[in-house]
mmCIF file of N, CA and C in Angstrom:
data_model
loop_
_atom_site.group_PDB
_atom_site.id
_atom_site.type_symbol
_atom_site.label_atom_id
_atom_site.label_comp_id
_atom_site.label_asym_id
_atom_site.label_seq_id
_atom_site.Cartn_x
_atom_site.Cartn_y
_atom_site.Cartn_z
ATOM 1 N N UNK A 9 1.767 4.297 -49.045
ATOM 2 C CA UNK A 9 1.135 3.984 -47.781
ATOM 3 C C UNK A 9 2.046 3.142 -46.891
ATOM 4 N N UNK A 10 2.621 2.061 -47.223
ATOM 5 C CA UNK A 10 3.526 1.773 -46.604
ATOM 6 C C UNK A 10 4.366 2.142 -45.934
ATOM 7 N N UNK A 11 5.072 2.596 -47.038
ATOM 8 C CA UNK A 11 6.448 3.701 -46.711
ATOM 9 C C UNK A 11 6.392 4.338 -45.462
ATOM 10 N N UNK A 12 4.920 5.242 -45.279
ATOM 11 C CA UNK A 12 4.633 5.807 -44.767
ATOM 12 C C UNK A 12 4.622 5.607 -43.170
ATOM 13 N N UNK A 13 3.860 3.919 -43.387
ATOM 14 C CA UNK A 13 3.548 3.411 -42.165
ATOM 15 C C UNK A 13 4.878 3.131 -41.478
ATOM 16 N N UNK A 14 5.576 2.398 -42.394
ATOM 17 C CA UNK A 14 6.750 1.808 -41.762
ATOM 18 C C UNK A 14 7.923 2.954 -40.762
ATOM 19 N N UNK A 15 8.300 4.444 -41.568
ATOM 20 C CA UNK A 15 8.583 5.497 -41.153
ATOM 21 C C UNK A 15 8.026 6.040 -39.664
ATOM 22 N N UNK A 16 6.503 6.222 -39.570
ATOM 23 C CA UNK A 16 6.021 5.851 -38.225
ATOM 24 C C UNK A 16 6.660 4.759 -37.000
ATOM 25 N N UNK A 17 6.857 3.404 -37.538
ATOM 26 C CA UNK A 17 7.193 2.188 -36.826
ATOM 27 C C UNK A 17 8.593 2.444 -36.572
ATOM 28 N N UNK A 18 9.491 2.994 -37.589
ATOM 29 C CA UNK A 18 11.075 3.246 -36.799
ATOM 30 C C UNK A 18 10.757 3.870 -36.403
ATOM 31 N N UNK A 19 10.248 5.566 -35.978
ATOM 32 C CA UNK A 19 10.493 6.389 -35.519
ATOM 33 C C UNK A 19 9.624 6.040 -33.670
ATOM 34 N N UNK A 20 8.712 5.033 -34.310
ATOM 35 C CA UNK A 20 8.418 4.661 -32.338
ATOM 36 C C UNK A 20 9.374 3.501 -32.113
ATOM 37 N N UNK A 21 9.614 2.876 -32.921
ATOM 38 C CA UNK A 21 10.853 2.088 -32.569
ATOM 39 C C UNK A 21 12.134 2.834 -31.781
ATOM 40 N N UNK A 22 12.537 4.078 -32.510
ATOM 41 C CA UNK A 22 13.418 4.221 -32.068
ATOM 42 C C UNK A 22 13.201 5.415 -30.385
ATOM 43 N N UNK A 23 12.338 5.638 -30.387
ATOM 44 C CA UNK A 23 12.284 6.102 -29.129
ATOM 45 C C UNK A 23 11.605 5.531 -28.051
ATOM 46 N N UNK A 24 11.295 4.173 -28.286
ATOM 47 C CA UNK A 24 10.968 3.066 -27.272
ATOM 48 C C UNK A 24 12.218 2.231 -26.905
ATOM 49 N N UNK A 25 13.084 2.296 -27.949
ATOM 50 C CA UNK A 25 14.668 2.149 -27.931
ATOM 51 C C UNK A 25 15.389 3.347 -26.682
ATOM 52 N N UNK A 26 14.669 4.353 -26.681
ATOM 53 C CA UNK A 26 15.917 5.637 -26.089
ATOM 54 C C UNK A 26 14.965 5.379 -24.817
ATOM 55 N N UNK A 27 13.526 5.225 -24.527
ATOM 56 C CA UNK A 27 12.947 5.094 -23.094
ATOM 57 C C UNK A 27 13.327 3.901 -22.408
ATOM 58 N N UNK A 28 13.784 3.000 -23.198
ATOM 59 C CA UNK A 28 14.110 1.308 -22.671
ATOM 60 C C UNK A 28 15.693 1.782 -22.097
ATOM 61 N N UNK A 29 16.684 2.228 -22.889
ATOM 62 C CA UNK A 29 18.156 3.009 -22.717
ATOM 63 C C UNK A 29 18.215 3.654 -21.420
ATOM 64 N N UNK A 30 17.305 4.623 -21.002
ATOM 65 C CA UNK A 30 17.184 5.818 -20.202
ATOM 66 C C UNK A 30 16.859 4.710 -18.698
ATOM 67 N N UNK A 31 15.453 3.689 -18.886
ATOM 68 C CA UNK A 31 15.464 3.478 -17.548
ATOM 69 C C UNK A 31 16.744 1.909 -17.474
ATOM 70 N N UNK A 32 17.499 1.609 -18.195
ATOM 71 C CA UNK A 32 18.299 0.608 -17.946
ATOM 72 C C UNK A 32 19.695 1.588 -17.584
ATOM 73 N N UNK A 33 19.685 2.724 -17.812
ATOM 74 C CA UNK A 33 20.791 3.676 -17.243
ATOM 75 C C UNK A 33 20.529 4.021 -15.938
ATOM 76 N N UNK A 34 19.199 4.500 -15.561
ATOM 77 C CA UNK A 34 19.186 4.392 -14.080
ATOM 78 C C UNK A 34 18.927 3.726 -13.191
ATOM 79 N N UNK A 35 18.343 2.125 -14.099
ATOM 80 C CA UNK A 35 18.724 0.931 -13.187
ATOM 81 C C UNK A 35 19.910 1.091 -12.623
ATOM 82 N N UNK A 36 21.042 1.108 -13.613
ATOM 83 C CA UNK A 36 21.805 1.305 -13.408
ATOM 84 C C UNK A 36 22.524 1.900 -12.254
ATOM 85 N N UNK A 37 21.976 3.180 -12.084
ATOM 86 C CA UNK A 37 22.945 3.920 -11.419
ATOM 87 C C UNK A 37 22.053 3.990 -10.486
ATOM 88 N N UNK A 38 21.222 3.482 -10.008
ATOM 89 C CA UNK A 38 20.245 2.939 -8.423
ATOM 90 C C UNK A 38 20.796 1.964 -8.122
ATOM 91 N N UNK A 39 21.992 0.747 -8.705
ATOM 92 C CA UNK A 39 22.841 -0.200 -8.413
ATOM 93 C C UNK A 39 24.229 0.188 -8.099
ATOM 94 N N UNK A 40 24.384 1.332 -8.764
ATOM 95 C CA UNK A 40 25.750 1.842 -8.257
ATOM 96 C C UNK A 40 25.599 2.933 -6.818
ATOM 97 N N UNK A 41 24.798 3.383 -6.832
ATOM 98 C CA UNK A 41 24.484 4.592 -5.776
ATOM 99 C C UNK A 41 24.504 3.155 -4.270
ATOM 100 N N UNK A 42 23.389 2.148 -4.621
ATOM 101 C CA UNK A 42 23.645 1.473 -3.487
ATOM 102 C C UNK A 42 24.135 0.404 -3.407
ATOM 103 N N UNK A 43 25.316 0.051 -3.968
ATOM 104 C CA UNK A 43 26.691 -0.404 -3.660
ATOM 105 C C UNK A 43 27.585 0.439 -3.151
ATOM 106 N N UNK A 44 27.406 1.370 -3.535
ATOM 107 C CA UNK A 44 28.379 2.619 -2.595
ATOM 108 C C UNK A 44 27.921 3.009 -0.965
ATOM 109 N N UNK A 45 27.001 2.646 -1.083
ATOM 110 C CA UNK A 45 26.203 2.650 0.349
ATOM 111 C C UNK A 45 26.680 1.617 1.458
ATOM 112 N N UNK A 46 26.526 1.906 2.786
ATOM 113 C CA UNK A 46 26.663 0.898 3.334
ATOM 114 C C UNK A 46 26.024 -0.145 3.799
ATOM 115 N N UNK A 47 25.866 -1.689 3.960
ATOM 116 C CA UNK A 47 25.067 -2.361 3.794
ATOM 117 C C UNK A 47 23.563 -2.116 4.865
ATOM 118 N N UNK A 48 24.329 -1.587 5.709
ATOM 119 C CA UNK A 48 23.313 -1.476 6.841
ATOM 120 C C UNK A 48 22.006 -0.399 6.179
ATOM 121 N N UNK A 49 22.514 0.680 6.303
ATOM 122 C CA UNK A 49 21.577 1.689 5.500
ATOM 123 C C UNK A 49 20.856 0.994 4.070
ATOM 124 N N UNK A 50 21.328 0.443 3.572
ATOM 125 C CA UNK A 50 20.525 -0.587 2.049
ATOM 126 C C UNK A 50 19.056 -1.242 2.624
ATOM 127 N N UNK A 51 20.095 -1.852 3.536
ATOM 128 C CA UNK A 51 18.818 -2.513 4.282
ATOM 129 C C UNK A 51 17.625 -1.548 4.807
ATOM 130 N N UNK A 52 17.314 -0.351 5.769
ATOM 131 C CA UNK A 52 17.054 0.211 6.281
ATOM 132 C C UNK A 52 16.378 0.005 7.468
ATOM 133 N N UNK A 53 17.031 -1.258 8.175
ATOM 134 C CA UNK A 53 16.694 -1.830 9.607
ATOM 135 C C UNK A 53 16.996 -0.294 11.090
ATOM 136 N N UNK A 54 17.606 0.445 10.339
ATOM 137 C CA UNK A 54 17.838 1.575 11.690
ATOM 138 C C UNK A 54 16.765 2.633 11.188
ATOM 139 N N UNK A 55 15.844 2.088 10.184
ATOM 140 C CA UNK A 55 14.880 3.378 10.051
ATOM 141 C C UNK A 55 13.047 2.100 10.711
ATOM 142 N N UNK A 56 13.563 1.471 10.622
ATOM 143 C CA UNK A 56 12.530 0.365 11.299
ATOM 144 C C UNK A 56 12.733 0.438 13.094
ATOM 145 N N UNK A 57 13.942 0.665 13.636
ATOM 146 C CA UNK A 57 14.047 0.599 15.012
ATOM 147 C C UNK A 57 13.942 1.626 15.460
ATOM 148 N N UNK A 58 13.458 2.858 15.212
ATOM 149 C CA UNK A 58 13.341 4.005 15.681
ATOM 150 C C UNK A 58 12.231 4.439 16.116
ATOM 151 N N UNK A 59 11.957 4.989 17.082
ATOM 152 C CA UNK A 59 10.545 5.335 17.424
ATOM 153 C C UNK A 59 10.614 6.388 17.340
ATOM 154 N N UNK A 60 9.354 7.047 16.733
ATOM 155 C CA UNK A 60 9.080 8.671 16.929
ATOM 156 C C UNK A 60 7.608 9.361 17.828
ATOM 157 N N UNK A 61 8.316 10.037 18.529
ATOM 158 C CA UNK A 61 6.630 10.999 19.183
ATOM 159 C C UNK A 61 6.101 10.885 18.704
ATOM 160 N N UNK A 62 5.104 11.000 19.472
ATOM 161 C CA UNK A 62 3.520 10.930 19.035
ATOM 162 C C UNK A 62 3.586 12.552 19.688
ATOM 163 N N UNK A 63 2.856 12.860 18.597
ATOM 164 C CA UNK A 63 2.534 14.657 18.854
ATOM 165 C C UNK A 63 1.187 14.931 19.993
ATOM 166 N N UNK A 64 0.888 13.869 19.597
ATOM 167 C CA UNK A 64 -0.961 14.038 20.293
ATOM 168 C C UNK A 64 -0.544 13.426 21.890
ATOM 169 N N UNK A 65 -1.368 13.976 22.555
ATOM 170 C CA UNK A 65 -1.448 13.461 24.403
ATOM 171 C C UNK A 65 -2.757 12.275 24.552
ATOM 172 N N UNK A 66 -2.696 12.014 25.301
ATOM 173 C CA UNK A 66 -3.884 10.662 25.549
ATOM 174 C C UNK A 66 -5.277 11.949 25.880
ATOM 175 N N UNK A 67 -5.007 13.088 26.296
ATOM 176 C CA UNK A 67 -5.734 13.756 26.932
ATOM 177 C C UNK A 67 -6.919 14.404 25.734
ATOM 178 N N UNK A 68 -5.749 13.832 24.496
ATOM 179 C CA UNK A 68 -6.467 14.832 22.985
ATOM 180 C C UNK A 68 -7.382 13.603 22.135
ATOM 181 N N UNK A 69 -7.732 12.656 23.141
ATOM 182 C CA UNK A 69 -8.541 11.597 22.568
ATOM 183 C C UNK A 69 -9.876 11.461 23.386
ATOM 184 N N UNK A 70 -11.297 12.078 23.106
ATOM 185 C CA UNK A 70 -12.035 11.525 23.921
ATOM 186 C C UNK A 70 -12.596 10.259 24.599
ATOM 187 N N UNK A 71 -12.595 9.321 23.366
ATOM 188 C CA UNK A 71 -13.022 8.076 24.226
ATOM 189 C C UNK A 71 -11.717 6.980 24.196
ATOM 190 N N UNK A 72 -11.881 6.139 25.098
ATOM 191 C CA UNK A 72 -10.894 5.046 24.942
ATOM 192 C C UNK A 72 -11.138 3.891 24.211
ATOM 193 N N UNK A 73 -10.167 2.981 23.752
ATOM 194 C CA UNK A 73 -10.539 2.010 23.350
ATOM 195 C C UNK A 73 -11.185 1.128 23.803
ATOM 196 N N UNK A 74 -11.176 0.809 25.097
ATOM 197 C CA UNK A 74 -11.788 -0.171 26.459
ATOM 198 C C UNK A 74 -13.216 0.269 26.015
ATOM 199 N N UNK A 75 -13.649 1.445 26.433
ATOM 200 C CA UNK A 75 -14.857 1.456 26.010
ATOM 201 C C UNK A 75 -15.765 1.067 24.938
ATOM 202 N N UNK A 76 -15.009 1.459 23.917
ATOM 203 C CA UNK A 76 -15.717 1.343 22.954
ATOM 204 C C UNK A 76 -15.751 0.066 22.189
ATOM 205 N N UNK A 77 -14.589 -0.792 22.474
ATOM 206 C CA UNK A 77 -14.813 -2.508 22.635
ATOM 207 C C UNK A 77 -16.001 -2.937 23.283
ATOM 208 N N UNK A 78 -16.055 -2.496 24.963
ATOM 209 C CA UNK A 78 -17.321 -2.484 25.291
ATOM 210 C C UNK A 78 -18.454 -2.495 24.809
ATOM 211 N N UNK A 79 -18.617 -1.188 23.914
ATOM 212 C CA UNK A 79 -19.377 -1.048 23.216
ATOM 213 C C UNK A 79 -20.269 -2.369 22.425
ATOM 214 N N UNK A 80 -19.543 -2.680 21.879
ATOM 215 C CA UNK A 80 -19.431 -3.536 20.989
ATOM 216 C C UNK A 80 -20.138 -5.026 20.837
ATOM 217 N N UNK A 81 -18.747 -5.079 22.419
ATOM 218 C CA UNK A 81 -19.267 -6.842 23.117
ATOM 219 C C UNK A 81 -20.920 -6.506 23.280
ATOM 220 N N UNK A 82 -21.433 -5.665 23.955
ATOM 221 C CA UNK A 82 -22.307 -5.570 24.506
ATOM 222 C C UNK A 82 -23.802 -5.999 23.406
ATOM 223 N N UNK A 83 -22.966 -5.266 21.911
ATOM 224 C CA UNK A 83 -24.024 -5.130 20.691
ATOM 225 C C UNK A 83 -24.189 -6.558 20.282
ATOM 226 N N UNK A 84 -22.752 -7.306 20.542
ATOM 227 C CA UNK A 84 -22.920 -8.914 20.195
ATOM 228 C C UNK A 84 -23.429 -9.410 20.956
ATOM 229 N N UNK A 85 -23.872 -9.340 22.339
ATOM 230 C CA UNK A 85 -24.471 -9.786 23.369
ATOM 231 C C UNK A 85 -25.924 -9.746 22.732
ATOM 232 N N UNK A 86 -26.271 -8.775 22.577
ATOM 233 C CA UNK A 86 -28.306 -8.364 22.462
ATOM 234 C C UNK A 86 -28.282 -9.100 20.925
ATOM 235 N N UNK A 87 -27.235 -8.865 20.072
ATOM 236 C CA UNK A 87 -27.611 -9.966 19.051
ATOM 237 C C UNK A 87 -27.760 -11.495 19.216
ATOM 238 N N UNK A 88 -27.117 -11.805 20.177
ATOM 239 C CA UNK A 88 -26.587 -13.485 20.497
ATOM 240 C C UNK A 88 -28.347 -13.481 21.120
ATOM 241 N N UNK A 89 -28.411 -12.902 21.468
ATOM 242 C CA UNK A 89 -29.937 -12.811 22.486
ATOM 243 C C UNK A 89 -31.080 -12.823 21.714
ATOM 244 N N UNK A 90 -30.798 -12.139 20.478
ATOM 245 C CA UNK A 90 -31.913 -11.719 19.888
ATOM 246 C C UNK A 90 -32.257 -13.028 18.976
ATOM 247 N N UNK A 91 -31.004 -13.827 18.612
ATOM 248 C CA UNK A 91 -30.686 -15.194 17.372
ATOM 249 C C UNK A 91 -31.240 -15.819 18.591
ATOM 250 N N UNK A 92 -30.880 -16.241 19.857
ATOM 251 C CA UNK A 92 -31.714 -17.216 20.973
ATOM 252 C C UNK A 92 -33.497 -17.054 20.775
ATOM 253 N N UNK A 93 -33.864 -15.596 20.676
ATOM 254 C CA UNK A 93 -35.152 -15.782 20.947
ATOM 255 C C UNK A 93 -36.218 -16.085 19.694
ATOM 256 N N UNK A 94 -35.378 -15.514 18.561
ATOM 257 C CA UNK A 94 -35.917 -16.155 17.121
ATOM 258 C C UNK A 94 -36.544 -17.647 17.634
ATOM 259 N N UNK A 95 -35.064 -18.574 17.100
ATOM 260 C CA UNK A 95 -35.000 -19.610 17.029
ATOM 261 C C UNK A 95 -35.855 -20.509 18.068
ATOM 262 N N UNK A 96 -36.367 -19.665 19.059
ATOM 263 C CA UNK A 96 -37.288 -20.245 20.563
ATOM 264 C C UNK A 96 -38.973 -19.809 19.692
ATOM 265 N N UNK A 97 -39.021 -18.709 18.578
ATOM 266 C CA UNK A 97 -39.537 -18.443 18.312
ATOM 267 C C UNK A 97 -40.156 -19.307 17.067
ATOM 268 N N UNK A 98 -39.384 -19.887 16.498
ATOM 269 C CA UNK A 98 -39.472 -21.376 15.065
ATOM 270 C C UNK A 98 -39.602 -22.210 15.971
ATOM 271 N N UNK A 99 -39.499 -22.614 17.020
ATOM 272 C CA UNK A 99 -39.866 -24.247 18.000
ATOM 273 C C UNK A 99 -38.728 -24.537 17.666
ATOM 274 N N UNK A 100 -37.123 -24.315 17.400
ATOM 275 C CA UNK A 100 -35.836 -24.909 17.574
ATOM 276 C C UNK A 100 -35.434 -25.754 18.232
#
């Protein structure tokens, strides 16, 4: 029984050994690929300063944002109104 067990334990030993090997090799070579690179691109500050189209037109949006902020204020308004008339309503 032992024997047995132990045979199990090298044999995941040793291929937790070859998966530990494998990603310290392409640590590896993700350290060499960008050292060979140039610093600028490492960084990727020229993929941050770039703007890209917008595919869509303002025309392909029905409502605006203005409005629908509007919206909104308006809903906090009748609530602010509604907490006033409670509280007039307890003798506050």
């Amino acid at each position: 029984m032992n024997k047995r067990l132990f045979k199990y334990a090298r044999k995941g030993h040793k291929w937790l050994g070859y998966l530990l090997a494998l990603q310290i090799f392409f640590w590896l070579l993700g350290g060499l690929v960008m050292s060979s690179l140039p610093l600028e691109k490492v960084h990727g500050k020229h993929l941050a300063n770039r703007s890209l189209s917008s595919p869509f037109l303002l025309s392909d949006y029905p409502a605006s944002i203005d409005k629908i902020t509007a919206q909104f204020e308006q809903i906090e308004q009748i609530e602010q109104i509604e907490q006033i008339e409670q509280r007039a309503n307890r003798g506050y």
